[in-house]
mmCIF file of C-alpha atoms in Angstrom:
data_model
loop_
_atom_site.group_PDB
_atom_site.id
_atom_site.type_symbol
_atom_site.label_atom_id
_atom_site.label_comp_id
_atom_site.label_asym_id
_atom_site.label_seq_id
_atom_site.Cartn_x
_atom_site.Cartn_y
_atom_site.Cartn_z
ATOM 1 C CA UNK Q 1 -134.683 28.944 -227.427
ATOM 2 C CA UNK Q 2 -130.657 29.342 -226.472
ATOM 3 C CA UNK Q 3 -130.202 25.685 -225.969
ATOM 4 C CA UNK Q 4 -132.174 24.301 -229.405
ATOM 5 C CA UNK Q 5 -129.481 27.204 -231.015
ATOM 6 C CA UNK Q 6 -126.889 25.790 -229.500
ATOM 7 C CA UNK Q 7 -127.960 22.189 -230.266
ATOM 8 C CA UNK Q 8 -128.689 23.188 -233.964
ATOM 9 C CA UNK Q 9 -125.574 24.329 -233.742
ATOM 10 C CA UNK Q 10 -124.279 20.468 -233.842
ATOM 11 C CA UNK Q 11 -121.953 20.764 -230.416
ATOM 12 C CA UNK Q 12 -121.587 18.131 -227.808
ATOM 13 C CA UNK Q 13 -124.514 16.844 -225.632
ATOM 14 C CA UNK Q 14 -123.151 18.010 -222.728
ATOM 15 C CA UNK Q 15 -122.714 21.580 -223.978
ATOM 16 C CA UNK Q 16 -126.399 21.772 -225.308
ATOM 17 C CA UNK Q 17 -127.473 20.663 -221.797
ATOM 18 C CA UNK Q 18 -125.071 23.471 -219.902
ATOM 19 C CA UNK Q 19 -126.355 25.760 -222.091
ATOM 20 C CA UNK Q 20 -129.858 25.743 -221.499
ATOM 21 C CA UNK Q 21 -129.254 25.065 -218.040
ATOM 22 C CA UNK Q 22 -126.703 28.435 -217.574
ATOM 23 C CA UNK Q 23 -129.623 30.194 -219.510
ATOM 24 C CA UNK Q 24 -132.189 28.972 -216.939
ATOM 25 C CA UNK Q 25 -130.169 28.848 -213.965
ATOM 26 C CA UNK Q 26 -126.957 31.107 -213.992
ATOM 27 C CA UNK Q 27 -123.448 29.603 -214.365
ATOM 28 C CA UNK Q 28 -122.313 25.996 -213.810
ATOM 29 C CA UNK Q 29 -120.582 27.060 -211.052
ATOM 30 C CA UNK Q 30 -123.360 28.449 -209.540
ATOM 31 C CA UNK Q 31 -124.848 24.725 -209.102
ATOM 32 C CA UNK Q 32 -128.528 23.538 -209.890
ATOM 33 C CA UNK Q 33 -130.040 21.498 -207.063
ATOM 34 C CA UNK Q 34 -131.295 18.480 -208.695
ATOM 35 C CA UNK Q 35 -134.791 19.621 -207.927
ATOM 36 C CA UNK Q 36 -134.067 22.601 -210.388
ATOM 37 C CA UNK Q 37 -132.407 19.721 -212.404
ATOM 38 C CA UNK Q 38 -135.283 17.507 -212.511
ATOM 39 C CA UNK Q 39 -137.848 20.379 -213.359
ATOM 40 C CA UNK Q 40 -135.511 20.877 -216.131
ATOM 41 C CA UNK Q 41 -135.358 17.808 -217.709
ATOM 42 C CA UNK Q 42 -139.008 17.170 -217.210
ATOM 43 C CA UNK Q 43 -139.976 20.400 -219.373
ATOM 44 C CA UNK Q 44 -137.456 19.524 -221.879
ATOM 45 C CA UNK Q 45 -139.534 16.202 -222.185
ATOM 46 C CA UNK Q 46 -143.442 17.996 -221.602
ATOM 47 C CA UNK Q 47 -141.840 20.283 -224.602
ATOM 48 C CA UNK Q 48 -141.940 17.277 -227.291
ATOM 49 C CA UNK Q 49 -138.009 17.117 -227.086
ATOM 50 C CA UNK Q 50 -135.722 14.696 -225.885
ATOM 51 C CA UNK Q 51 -132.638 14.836 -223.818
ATOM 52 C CA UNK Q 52 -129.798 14.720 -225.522
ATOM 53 C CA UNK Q 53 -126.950 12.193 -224.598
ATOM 54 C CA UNK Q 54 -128.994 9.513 -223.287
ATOM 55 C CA UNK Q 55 -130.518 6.367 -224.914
ATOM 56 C CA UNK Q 56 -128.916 4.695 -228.137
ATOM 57 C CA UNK Q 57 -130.244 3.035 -231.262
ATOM 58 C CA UNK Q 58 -129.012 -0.816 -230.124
ATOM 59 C CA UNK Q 59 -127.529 -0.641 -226.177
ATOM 60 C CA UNK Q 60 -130.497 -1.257 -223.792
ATOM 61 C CA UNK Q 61 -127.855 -0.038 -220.803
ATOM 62 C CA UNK Q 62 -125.031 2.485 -220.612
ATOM 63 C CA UNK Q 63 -123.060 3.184 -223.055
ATOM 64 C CA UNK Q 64 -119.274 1.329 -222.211
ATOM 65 C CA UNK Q 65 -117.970 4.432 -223.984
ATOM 66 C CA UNK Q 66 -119.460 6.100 -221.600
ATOM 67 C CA UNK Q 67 -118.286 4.306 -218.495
ATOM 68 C CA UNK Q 68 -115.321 4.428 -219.423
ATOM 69 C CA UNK Q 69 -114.840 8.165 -220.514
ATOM 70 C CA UNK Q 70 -117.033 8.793 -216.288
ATOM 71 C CA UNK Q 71 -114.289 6.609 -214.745
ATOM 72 C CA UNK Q 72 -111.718 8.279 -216.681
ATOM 73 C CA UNK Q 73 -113.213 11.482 -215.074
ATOM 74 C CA UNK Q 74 -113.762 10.454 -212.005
ATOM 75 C CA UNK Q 75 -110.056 9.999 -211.823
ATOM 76 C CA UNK Q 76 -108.243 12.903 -213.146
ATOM 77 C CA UNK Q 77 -110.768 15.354 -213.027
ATOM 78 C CA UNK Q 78 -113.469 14.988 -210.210
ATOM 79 C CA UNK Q 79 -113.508 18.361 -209.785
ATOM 80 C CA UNK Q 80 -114.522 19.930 -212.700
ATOM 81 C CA UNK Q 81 -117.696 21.931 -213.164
ATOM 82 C CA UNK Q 82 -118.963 20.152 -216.281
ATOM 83 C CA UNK Q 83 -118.097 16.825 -215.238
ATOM 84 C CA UNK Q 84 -120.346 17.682 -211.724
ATOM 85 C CA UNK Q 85 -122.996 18.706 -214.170
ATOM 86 C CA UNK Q 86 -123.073 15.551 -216.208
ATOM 87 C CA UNK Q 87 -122.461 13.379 -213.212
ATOM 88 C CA UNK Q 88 -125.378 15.497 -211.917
ATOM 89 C CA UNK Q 89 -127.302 14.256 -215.215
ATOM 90 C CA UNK Q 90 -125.824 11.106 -214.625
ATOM 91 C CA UNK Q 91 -127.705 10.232 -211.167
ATOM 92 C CA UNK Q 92 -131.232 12.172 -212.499
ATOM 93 C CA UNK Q 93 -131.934 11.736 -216.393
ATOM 94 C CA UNK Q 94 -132.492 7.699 -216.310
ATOM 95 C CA UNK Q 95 -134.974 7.747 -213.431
ATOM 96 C CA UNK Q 96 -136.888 11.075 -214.796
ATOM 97 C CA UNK Q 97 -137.060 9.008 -218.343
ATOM 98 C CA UNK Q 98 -137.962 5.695 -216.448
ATOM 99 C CA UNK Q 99 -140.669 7.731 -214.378
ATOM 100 C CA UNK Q 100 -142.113 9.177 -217.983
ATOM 101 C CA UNK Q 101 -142.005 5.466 -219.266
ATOM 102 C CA UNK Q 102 -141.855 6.261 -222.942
ATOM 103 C CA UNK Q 103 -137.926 5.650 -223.475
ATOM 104 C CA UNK Q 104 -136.636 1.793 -224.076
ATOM 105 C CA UNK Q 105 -133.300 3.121 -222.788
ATOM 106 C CA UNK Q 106 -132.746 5.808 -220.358
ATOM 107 C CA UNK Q 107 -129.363 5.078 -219.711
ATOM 108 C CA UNK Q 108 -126.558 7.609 -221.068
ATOM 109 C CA UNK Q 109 -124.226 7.385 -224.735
ATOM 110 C CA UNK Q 110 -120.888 8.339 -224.908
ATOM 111 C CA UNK Q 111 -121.953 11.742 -226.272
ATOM 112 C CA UNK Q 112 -123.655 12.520 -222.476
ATOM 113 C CA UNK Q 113 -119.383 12.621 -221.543
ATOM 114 C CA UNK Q 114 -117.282 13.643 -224.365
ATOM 115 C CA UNK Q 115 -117.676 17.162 -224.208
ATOM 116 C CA UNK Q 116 -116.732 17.572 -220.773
ATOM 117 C CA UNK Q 117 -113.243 15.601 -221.418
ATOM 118 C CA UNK Q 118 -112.756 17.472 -224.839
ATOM 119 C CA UNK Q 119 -113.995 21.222 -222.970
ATOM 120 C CA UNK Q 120 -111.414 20.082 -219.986
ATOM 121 C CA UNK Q 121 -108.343 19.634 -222.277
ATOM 122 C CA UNK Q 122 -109.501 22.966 -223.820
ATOM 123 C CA UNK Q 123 -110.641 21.752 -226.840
ATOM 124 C CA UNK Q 124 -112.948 24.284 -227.110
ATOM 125 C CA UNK Q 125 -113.766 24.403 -230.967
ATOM 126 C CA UNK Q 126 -117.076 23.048 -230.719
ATOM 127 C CA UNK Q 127 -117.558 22.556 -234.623
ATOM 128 C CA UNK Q 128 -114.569 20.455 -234.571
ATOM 129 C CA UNK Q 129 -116.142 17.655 -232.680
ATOM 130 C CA UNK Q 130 -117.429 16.050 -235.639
ATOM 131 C CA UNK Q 131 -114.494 16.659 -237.328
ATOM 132 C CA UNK Q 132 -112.386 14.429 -234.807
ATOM 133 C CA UNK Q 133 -115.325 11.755 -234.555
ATOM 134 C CA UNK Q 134 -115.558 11.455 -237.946
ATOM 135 C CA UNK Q 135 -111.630 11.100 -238.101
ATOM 136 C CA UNK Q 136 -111.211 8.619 -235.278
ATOM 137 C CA UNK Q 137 -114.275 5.999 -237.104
ATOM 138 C CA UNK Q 138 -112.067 6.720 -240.153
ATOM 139 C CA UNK Q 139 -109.190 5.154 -238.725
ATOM 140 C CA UNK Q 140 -110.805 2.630 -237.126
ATOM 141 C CA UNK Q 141 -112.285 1.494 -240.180
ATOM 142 C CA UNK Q 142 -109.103 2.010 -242.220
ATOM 143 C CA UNK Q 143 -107.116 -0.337 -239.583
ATOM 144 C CA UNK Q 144 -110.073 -2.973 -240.011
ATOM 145 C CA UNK Q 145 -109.591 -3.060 -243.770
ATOM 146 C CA UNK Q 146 -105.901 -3.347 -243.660
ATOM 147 C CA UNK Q 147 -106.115 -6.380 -241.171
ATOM 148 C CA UNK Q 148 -108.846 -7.875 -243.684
ATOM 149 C CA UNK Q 149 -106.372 -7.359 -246.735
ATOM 150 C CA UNK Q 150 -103.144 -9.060 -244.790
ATOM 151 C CA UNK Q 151 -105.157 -11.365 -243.442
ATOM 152 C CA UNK Q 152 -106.939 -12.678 -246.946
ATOM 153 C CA UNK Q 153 -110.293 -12.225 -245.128
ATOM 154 C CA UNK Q 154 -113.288 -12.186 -247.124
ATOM 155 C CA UNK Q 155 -115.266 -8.631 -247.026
ATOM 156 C CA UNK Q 156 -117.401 -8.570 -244.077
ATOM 157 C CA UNK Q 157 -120.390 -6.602 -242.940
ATOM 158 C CA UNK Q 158 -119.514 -5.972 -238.848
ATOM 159 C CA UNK Q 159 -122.861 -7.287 -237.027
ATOM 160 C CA UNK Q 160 -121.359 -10.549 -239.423
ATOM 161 C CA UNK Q 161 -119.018 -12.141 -237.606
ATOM 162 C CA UNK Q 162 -116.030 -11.690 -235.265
ATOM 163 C CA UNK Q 163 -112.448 -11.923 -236.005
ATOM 164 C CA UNK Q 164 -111.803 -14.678 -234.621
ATOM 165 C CA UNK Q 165 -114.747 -16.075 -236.043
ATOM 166 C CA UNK Q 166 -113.499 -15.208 -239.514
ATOM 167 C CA UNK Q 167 -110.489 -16.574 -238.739
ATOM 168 C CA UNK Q 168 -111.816 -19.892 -238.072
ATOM 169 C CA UNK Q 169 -114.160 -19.577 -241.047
ATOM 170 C CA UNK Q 170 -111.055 -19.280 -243.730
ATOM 171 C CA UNK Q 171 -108.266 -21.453 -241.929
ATOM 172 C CA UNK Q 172 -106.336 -18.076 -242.173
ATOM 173 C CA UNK Q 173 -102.628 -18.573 -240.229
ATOM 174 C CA UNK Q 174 -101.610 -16.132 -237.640
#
């Protein structure tokens, strides 16, 4: 019950799966043995649900967001609770969904990580997450269409064609 609140709730992966974990378990710091962790994760599954943070829509392996955002981790923050937990999650969740066979990608998305970076730099206003996403594909998107417009591209759809490809395409000049 706590944990679907908490995911309904619309907070990061990470935080859904510490919560329902801390309400089964104790603390974070109080560590989960991965037995506990597997047990977990396999009555999340037995309960029709899925676990959040891992598998995505196109990737068939793990997310580079992801990678990147564990070896940024890894680095500057090896010690921190949440980032054991999802490393924890990390090393258990893709053979558990493997084992179950149903999932065409068990492998972790970039919302398996973000919360423990955003928790660790105490960004702690969980209903601001979306807010920032939704900010940061804003600007992306903004700095795509400027590009286009001083570049005289032609509007493009992006599974279409690369940059340089477009580039190519309209003889633009660099």
């Amino acid at each position: 019950w706590y944990q679907r609140r908490v995911r309904e709730a619309v907070v990061s992966t990470q935080s859904t799966g510490s919560s329902g974990i801390n309400a089964e378990y104790g603390e974070v710091g109080d560590g989960v043995s991965d037995a506990d962790m597997r047990d977990f994760i396999w009555n999340t599954l037995a309960s029709g649900q899925v676990v959040p943070g891992y598998g995505h829509a196109v990737l068939r392996k793990t997310d580079p967001r992801y990678t990147c955002q564990r070896e940024f981790a890894l680095k500057h923050l090896p010690d921190d609770e949440l980032f054991k937990l999802v490393s924890q999650l990390y090393n258990i969740v893709p053979g558990v969904l493997l084992e179950q066979g149903k999932a065409k990608n068990p492998w972790p998305n970039v919302d398996a990580h973000s919360g423990v970076l955003l928790q660790h730099y105490n960004l702690n206003e969980m209903s601001y997450y979306t807010v920032m996403f939704g900010v940061s594909r804003a600007l992306g998107v903004l700095s795509s269409l400027v590009w286009d417009r001083a570049l005289g591209l032609p509007l493009e759809r992006p599974k279409s064609m690369s940059t340089d490809g477009l580039i190519k395409f309209t003889g633009a000049k660099l």
